[in-house]
PDB file of C-alpha atoms in Angstrom:
ATOM      1  CA  UNK A  22      17.701  44.900  59.644  1.00 46.00           C
ATOM      2  CA  UNK A  23      14.091  43.962  60.352  1.00 42.00           C
ATOM      3  CA  UNK A  24      14.191  45.800  63.679  1.00 48.00           C
ATOM      4  CA  UNK A  25      15.453  48.919  61.904  1.00 48.00           C
ATOM      5  CA  UNK A  26      12.683  48.640  59.308  1.00 42.00           C
ATOM      6  CA  UNK A  27      10.166  48.356  62.124  1.00 47.00           C
ATOM      7  CA  UNK A  28      11.609  51.490  63.712  1.00 48.00           C
ATOM      8  CA  UNK A  29      11.383  53.365  60.430  1.00 45.00           C
ATOM      9  CA  UNK A  30       7.750  52.307  60.250  1.00 49.00           C
ATOM     10  CA  UNK A  31       7.014  53.646  63.726  1.00 50.00           C
ATOM     11  CA  UNK A  32       8.704  56.949  62.960  1.00 49.00           C
ATOM     12  CA  UNK A  33       6.858  57.275  59.652  1.00 46.00           C
ATOM     13  CA  UNK A  34       3.504  56.745  61.377  1.00 48.00           C
ATOM     14  CA  UNK A  35       4.189  59.576  63.822  1.00 54.00           C
ATOM     15  CA  UNK A  36       3.798  62.973  62.229  1.00 77.00           C
ATOM     16  CA  UNK A  37       6.600  65.460  63.026  1.00 80.00           C
ATOM     17  CA  UNK A  38       4.354  67.745  65.081  1.00 84.00           C
ATOM     18  CA  UNK A  39       2.916  64.800  67.015  1.00 90.00           C
ATOM     19  CA  UNK A  40       6.427  63.525  67.725  1.00 91.00           C
ATOM     20  CA  UNK A  41       7.585  66.921  68.984  1.00 94.00           C
ATOM     21  CA  UNK A  42       4.511  67.250  71.174  1.00 93.00           C
ATOM     22  CA  UNK A  43       5.108  63.794  72.653  1.00 93.00           C
ATOM     23  CA  UNK A  44       8.763  64.632  73.315  1.00 95.00           C
ATOM     24  CA  UNK A  45       7.888  67.944  74.959  1.00 94.00           C
ATOM     25  CA  UNK A  46       5.242  66.284  77.132  1.00 93.00           C
ATOM     26  CA  UNK A  47       7.736  63.678  78.355  1.00 93.00           C
ATOM     27  CA  UNK A  48      10.379  66.321  79.091  1.00 93.00           C
ATOM     28  CA  UNK A  49       7.813  68.238  81.173  1.00 92.00           C
ATOM     29  CA  UNK A  50       6.633  65.101  82.978  1.00 91.00           C
ATOM     30  CA  UNK A  51      10.190  63.963  83.758  1.00 89.00           C
ATOM     31  CA  UNK A  52      11.413  67.414  84.743  1.00 90.00           C
ATOM     32  CA  UNK A  53      14.199  67.023  82.177  1.00 93.00           C
ATOM     33  CA  UNK A  54      15.483  64.212  79.978  1.00 94.00           C
ATOM     34  CA  UNK A  55      18.408  63.119  77.823  1.00 94.00           C
ATOM     35  CA  UNK A  56      18.253  62.010  74.214  1.00 94.00           C
ATOM     36  CA  UNK A  57      18.806  58.411  75.298  1.00 93.00           C
ATOM     37  CA  UNK A  58      15.913  58.554  77.774  1.00 93.00           C
ATOM     38  CA  UNK A  59      13.534  60.012  75.231  1.00 94.00           C
ATOM     39  CA  UNK A  60      14.651  57.610  72.520  1.00 93.00           C
ATOM     40  CA  UNK A  61      13.894  54.723  74.855  1.00 92.00           C
ATOM     41  CA  UNK A  62      10.601  56.230  76.058  1.00 87.00           C
ATOM     42  CA  UNK A  63       9.179  56.778  72.569  1.00 90.00           C
ATOM     43  CA  UNK A  64      11.011  53.910  70.855  1.00 90.00           C
ATOM     44  CA  UNK A  65      12.474  56.077  68.100  1.00 92.00           C
ATOM     45  CA  UNK A  66      16.077  56.669  67.026  1.00 93.00           C
ATOM     46  CA  UNK A  67      18.471  59.044  68.788  1.00 93.00           C
ATOM     47  CA  UNK A  68      18.930  60.972  65.537  1.00 94.00           C
ATOM     48  CA  UNK A  69      15.187  61.555  65.210  1.00 94.00           C
ATOM     49  CA  UNK A  70      14.948  62.644  68.837  1.00 95.00           C
ATOM     50  CA  UNK A  71      17.830  65.109  68.427  1.00 94.00           C
ATOM     51  CA  UNK A  72      16.301  66.585  65.283  1.00 95.00           C
ATOM     52  CA  UNK A  73      13.005  67.270  67.027  1.00 96.00           C
ATOM     53  CA  UNK A  74      14.661  68.556  70.200  1.00 96.00           C
ATOM     54  CA  UNK A  75      16.705  71.001  68.131  1.00 95.00           C
ATOM     55  CA  UNK A  76      13.468  72.293  66.601  1.00 95.00           C
ATOM     56  CA  UNK A  77      11.836  72.649  70.027  1.00 96.00           C
ATOM     57  CA  UNK A  78      14.886  74.508  71.312  1.00 95.00           C
ATOM     58  CA  UNK A  79      14.787  76.854  68.310  1.00 95.00           C
ATOM     59  CA  UNK A  80      11.130  77.575  69.104  1.00 95.00           C
ATOM     60  CA  UNK A  81      12.100  78.557  72.646  1.00 95.00           C
ATOM     61  CA  UNK A  82      10.307  75.601  74.240  1.00 95.00           C
ATOM     62  CA  UNK A  83      13.402  73.759  75.502  1.00 96.00           C
ATOM     63  CA  UNK A  84      16.739  74.673  77.039  1.00 95.00           C
ATOM     64  CA  UNK A  85      19.856  72.500  77.235  1.00 94.00           C
ATOM     65  CA  UNK A  86      22.131  71.771  80.192  1.00 91.00           C
ATOM     66  CA  UNK A  87      25.470  69.984  79.817  1.00 88.00           C
ATOM     67  CA  UNK A  88      25.930  67.000  82.134  1.00 82.00           C
ATOM     68  CA  UNK A  89      29.464  66.353  83.331  1.00 69.00           C
ATOM     69  CA  UNK A  90      30.171  62.632  83.405  1.00 66.00           C
ATOM     70  CA  UNK A  91      33.932  62.381  83.081  1.00 64.00           C
ATOM     71  CA  UNK A  92      35.890  61.989  79.844  1.00 68.00           C
ATOM     72  CA  UNK A  93      34.259  61.269  76.525  1.00 64.00           C
ATOM     73  CA  UNK A  94      31.374  62.775  74.623  1.00 68.00           C
ATOM     74  CA  UNK A  95      29.330  65.121  76.859  1.00 72.00           C
ATOM     75  CA  UNK A  96      25.709  64.312  77.591  1.00 82.00           C
ATOM     76  CA  UNK A  97      22.959  66.914  77.602  1.00 90.00           C
ATOM     77  CA  UNK A  98      19.803  67.310  79.636  1.00 95.00           C
ATOM     78  CA  UNK A  99      16.808  68.953  77.982  1.00 96.00           C
ATOM     79  CA  UNK A 100      14.444  70.940  80.184  1.00 94.00           C
ATOM     80  CA  UNK A 101      11.243  72.737  79.240  1.00 93.00           C
ATOM     81  CA  UNK A 102      11.211  76.525  79.389  1.00 93.00           C
ATOM     82  CA  UNK A 103       8.224  78.333  80.899  1.00 90.00           C
ATOM     83  CA  UNK A 104       6.844  78.660  77.371  1.00 91.00           C
ATOM     84  CA  UNK A 105       7.355  74.932  76.854  1.00 92.00           C
ATOM     85  CA  UNK A 106       5.453  74.062  80.014  1.00 90.00           C
ATOM     86  CA  UNK A 107       2.597  76.372  79.028  1.00 87.00           C
ATOM     87  CA  UNK A 108       2.420  74.714  75.612  1.00 89.00           C
ATOM     88  CA  UNK A 109       1.515  71.308  77.037  1.00 87.00           C
ATOM     89  CA  UNK A 110       0.267  72.123  80.530  1.00 85.00           C
ATOM     90  CA  UNK A 111      -1.538  75.441  80.623  1.00 80.00           C
ATOM     91  CA  UNK A 112      -4.782  75.291  82.577  1.00 80.00           C
ATOM     92  CA  UNK A 113      -5.168  79.033  83.009  1.00 76.00           C
ATOM     93  CA  UNK A 114      -8.639  79.073  81.348  1.00 76.00           C
ATOM     94  CA  UNK A 115      -9.935  76.418  83.747  1.00 79.00           C
ATOM     95  CA  UNK A 116      -8.496  78.293  86.732  1.00 76.00           C
ATOM     96  CA  UNK A 117     -10.041  81.561  85.547  1.00 78.00           C
ATOM     97  CA  UNK A 118     -13.453  79.923  85.215  1.00 80.00           C
ATOM     98  CA  UNK A 119     -13.183  78.436  88.715  1.00 82.00           C
ATOM     99  CA  UNK A 120     -12.155  81.779  90.176  1.00 81.00           C
ATOM    100  CA  UNK A 121     -15.037  83.538  88.460  1.00 80.00           C
ATOM    101  CA  UNK A 122     -17.485  80.863  89.579  1.00 81.00           C
ATOM    102  CA  UNK A 123     -16.257  81.258  93.160  1.00 81.00           C
ATOM    103  CA  UNK A 124     -16.633  85.040  92.982  1.00 79.00           C
ATOM    104  CA  UNK A 125     -20.219  84.567  91.847  1.00 75.00           C
ATOM    105  CA  UNK A 126     -20.851  82.069  94.660  1.00 78.00           C
ATOM    106  CA  UNK A 127     -19.437  84.485  97.234  1.00 76.00           C
ATOM    107  CA  UNK A 128     -21.618  87.235  95.753  1.00 72.00           C
ATOM    108  CA  UNK A 129     -18.702  89.558  95.115  1.00 75.00           C
ATOM    109  CA  UNK A 130     -20.043  92.643  93.340  1.00 79.00           C
ATOM    110  CA  UNK A 131     -19.790  91.699  89.666  1.00 80.00           C
ATOM    111  CA  UNK A 132     -19.800  95.296  88.484  1.00 85.00           C
ATOM    112  CA  UNK A 133     -16.587  95.805  90.468  1.00 85.00           C
ATOM    113  CA  UNK A 134     -14.985  92.862  88.657  1.00 84.00           C
ATOM    114  CA  UNK A 135     -16.161  94.142  85.261  1.00 89.00           C
ATOM    115  CA  UNK A 136     -14.854  97.638  85.927  1.00 92.00           C
ATOM    116  CA  UNK A 137     -11.451  96.358  87.049  1.00 90.00           C
ATOM    117  CA  UNK A 138     -11.078  94.060  84.033  1.00 90.00           C
ATOM    118  CA  UNK A 139     -12.138  96.835  81.666  1.00 95.00           C
ATOM    119  CA  UNK A 140      -9.611  99.234  83.185  1.00 96.00           C
ATOM    120  CA  UNK A 141      -6.808  96.724  82.599  1.00 95.00           C
ATOM    121  CA  UNK A 142      -7.741  96.212  78.943  1.00 96.00           C
ATOM    122  CA  UNK A 143      -8.265  99.922  78.290  1.00 96.00           C
ATOM    123  CA  UNK A 144      -4.997 100.900  79.981  1.00 96.00           C
ATOM    124  CA  UNK A 145      -3.105  98.332  77.894  1.00 96.00           C
ATOM    125  CA  UNK A 146      -4.439  99.703  74.593  1.00 97.00           C
ATOM    126  CA  UNK A 147      -5.139 103.400  75.166  1.00 96.00           C
ATOM    127  CA  UNK A 148      -1.954 104.473  73.386  1.00 96.00           C
ATOM    128  CA  UNK A 149      -3.148 102.625  70.263  1.00 97.00           C
ATOM    129  CA  UNK A 150      -6.252 104.806  69.923  1.00 95.00           C
ATOM    130  CA  UNK A 151      -5.368 108.314  68.705  1.00 91.00           C
ATOM    131  CA  UNK A 152      -7.785 111.212  68.824  1.00 90.00           C
ATOM    132  CA  UNK A 153      -9.900 111.742  65.741  1.00 92.00           C
ATOM    133  CA  UNK A 154     -13.410 111.225  64.445  1.00 93.00           C
ATOM    134  CA  UNK A 155     -15.609 108.545  65.983  1.00 94.00           C
ATOM    135  CA  UNK A 156     -15.125 106.233  63.005  1.00 95.00           C
ATOM    136  CA  UNK A 157     -11.360 106.685  63.123  1.00 96.00           C
ATOM    137  CA  UNK A 158     -11.353 105.797  66.811  1.00 96.00           C
ATOM    138  CA  UNK A 159     -13.622 102.804  66.229  1.00 97.00           C
ATOM    139  CA  UNK A 160     -11.278 101.544  63.536  1.00 97.00           C
ATOM    140  CA  UNK A 161      -8.309 101.905  65.896  1.00 97.00           C
ATOM    141  CA  UNK A 162     -10.126 100.191  68.777  1.00 98.00           C
ATOM    142  CA  UNK A 163     -11.090  97.219  66.612  1.00 97.00           C
ATOM    143  CA  UNK A 164      -7.468  96.870  65.483  1.00 97.00           C
ATOM    144  CA  UNK A 165      -6.251  97.141  69.081  1.00 97.00           C
ATOM    145  CA  UNK A 166      -8.693  94.609  70.526  1.00 96.00           C
ATOM    146  CA  UNK A 167      -8.579  92.082  67.682  1.00 95.00           C
ATOM    147  CA  UNK A 168      -5.489  90.301  69.105  1.00 92.00           C
ATOM    148  CA  UNK A 169      -7.333  90.012  72.443  1.00 91.00           C
ATOM    149  CA  UNK A 170     -10.186  88.227  70.673  1.00 92.00           C
ATOM    150  CA  UNK A 171     -12.646  90.926  71.735  1.00 95.00           C
ATOM    151  CA  UNK A 172     -13.488  92.405  68.313  1.00 96.00           C
ATOM    152  CA  UNK A 173     -13.158  91.212  64.724  1.00 95.00           C
ATOM    153  CA  UNK A 174     -14.575  94.003  62.544  1.00 96.00           C
ATOM    154  CA  UNK A 175     -17.002  96.902  62.428  1.00 97.00           C
ATOM    155  CA  UNK A 176     -19.545  98.285  59.977  1.00 96.00           C
ATOM    156  CA  UNK A 177     -21.708 101.347  59.549  1.00 95.00           C
ATOM    157  CA  UNK A 178     -25.461 101.305  58.994  1.00 94.00           C
ATOM    158  CA  UNK A 179     -27.817 104.227  58.375  1.00 92.00           C
ATOM    159  CA  UNK A 180     -28.233 104.875  62.087  1.00 93.00           C
ATOM    160  CA  UNK A 181     -25.321 103.303  63.965  1.00 96.00           C
ATOM    161  CA  UNK A 182     -21.863 101.766  64.044  1.00 97.00           C
ATOM    162  CA  UNK A 183     -21.754  98.040  64.771  1.00 97.00           C
ATOM    163  CA  UNK A 184     -18.672  96.436  66.317  1.00 98.00           C
ATOM    164  CA  UNK A 185     -18.676  92.648  65.947  1.00 96.00           C
ATOM    165  CA  UNK A 186     -16.901  89.675  67.514  1.00 96.00           C
ATOM    166  CA  UNK A 187     -17.507  86.299  65.840  1.00 93.00           C
ATOM    167  CA  UNK A 188     -15.831  83.981  68.377  1.00 90.00           C
ATOM    168  CA  UNK A 189     -15.753  84.465  72.150  1.00 88.00           C
ATOM    169  CA  UNK A 190     -12.206  84.105  73.540  1.00 86.00           C
ATOM    170  CA  UNK A 191     -13.513  82.935  76.934  1.00 84.00           C
ATOM    171  CA  UNK A 192     -16.885  81.330  76.326  1.00 83.00           C
ATOM    172  CA  UNK A 193     -16.666  79.168  79.463  1.00 80.00           C
ATOM    173  CA  UNK A 194     -16.259  82.214  81.682  1.00 82.00           C
ATOM    174  CA  UNK A 195     -18.959  84.091  79.762  1.00 85.00           C
ATOM    175  CA  UNK A 196     -21.339  81.200  80.393  1.00 84.00           C
ATOM    176  CA  UNK A 197     -20.562  81.442  84.122  1.00 81.00           C
ATOM    177  CA  UNK A 198     -21.155  85.160  84.522  1.00 82.00           C
ATOM    178  CA  UNK A 199     -22.115  88.135  82.391  1.00 86.00           C
ATOM    179  CA  UNK A 200     -19.388  90.232  84.024  1.00 87.00           C
ATOM    180  CA  UNK A 201     -16.848  89.255  81.346  1.00 87.00           C
ATOM    181  CA  UNK A 202     -19.211  90.484  78.614  1.00 92.00           C
ATOM    182  CA  UNK A 203     -19.768  93.680  80.583  1.00 94.00           C
ATOM    183  CA  UNK A 204     -16.004  94.069  80.956  1.00 94.00           C
ATOM    184  CA  UNK A 205     -15.485  93.924  77.186  1.00 96.00           C
ATOM    185  CA  UNK A 206     -18.238  96.473  76.586  1.00 97.00           C
ATOM    186  CA  UNK A 207     -16.819  98.789  79.245  1.00 97.00           C
ATOM    187  CA  UNK A 208     -13.315  98.477  77.796  1.00 97.00           C
ATOM    188  CA  UNK A 209     -14.650  99.555  74.393  1.00 98.00           C
ATOM    189  CA  UNK A 210     -16.463 102.474  76.044  1.00 97.00           C
ATOM    190  CA  UNK A 211     -13.361 103.586  77.909  1.00 96.00           C
ATOM    191  CA  UNK A 212     -11.261 103.523  74.749  1.00 97.00           C
ATOM    192  CA  UNK A 213     -13.845 105.368  72.640  1.00 96.00           C
ATOM    193  CA  UNK A 214     -15.178 107.767  75.258  1.00 94.00           C
ATOM    194  CA  UNK A 215     -18.809 107.164  74.233  1.00 95.00           C
ATOM    195  CA  UNK A 216     -21.611 104.946  75.469  1.00 96.00           C
ATOM    196  CA  UNK A 217     -21.689 101.472  73.908  1.00 97.00           C
ATOM    197  CA  UNK A 218     -24.609  99.034  73.996  1.00 96.00           C
ATOM    198  CA  UNK A 219     -24.259  95.285  73.537  1.00 97.00           C
ATOM    199  CA  UNK A 220     -27.244  93.902  71.639  1.00 97.00           C
ATOM    200  CA  UNK A 221     -26.144  90.334  70.882  1.00 96.00           C
ATOM    201  CA  UNK A 222     -24.070  87.808  72.850  1.00 94.00           C
ATOM    202  CA  UNK A 223     -22.447  84.549  71.812  1.00 91.00           C
ATOM    203  CA  UNK A 224     -22.928  83.340  75.393  1.00 89.00           C
ATOM    204  CA  UNK A 225     -26.717  83.534  75.010  1.00 90.00           C
ATOM    205  CA  UNK A 226     -26.815  81.761  71.660  1.00 90.00           C
ATOM    206  CA  UNK A 227     -26.499  84.648  69.215  1.00 92.00           C
ATOM    207  CA  UNK A 228     -24.296  84.346  66.127  1.00 90.00           C
ATOM    208  CA  UNK A 229     -21.845  86.880  67.507  1.00 91.00           C
ATOM    209  CA  UNK A 230     -21.252  89.610  70.050  1.00 95.00           C
ATOM    210  CA  UNK A 231     -22.512  92.898  68.631  1.00 97.00           C
ATOM    211  CA  UNK A 232     -21.889  96.324  70.158  1.00 98.00           C
ATOM    212  CA  UNK A 233     -23.681  99.356  68.770  1.00 97.00           C
ATOM    213  CA  UNK A 234     -22.951 103.066  68.878  1.00 96.00           C
ATOM    214  CA  UNK A 235     -25.471 105.602  67.506  1.00 93.00           C
ATOM    215  CA  UNK A 236     -24.104 107.957  64.868  1.00 90.00           C
ATOM    216  CA  UNK A 237     -24.854 110.695  67.396  1.00 86.00           C
ATOM    217  CA  UNK A 238     -23.417 109.005  70.486  1.00 83.00           C
ATOM    218  CA  UNK A 239     -23.500 110.051  74.117  1.00 83.00           C
ATOM    219  CA  UNK A 240     -20.038 111.170  75.190  1.00 82.00           C
ATOM    220  CA  UNK A 241     -18.699 109.827  78.474  1.00 79.00           C
ATOM    221  CA  UNK A 242     -16.125 112.565  78.902  1.00 66.00           C
ATOM    222  CA  UNK A 243     -15.989 116.177  77.867  1.00 45.00           C
ATOM    223  CA  UNK A 244     -12.580 115.679  76.259  1.00 44.00           C
ATOM    224  CA  UNK A 245     -14.195 113.536  73.571  1.00 47.00           C
ATOM    225  CA  UNK A 246     -17.066 115.889  72.735  1.00 43.00           C
ATOM    226  CA  UNK A 247     -15.161 117.725  70.054  1.00 39.00           C
ATOM    227  CA  UNK A 248     -14.497 114.476  68.207  1.00 43.00           C
ATOM    228  CA  UNK A 249     -17.972 112.961  68.162  1.00 46.00           C
TER     229      UNK A 249
END
């Protein structure tokens, strides 16, 4: 009885999300695990382990494989899905920063990198920006790039439109090279078809990234002239 009370105490001290994270981490580290293994590893009951594993499976982070071990109740092996592995072991940001740092060290033309990155972003979102007035296009671009973390909102002043980002989605990379900031600005330009100037940068200590467009902007392409 006292051992069971002690177990209840351990389980109560671990918050559900913490328990699920610990279980997922162990499944990833072990390459797959059974309920019994995980129960023993974390010193919590089989029932608690199953409940959390069911939740992780429902979230698409685990998959189940039946283990054939003769007659009797079947045993199951839980493995992490690709999404599950990324949840606890995704070092893509660190890799990206190292790659960028190496490009800078090798003196690869940074404008080439910026242009290529901008093309990828613009191509991915061009269909989300319909033709229309400049302000209509700006509104659509902000909506399109918000999920990317590139823009948060925009506002109009007496002389210009200001597009603002309050939190850099890749501050480490931006601190390594200005090419990522240039890439964002170029992507906005490509989607709007007008010149865009960046006047403030989070990477240099400003409160946000601010991009400005004069109310009478310079068109980058003749096809946009009728809309500016």
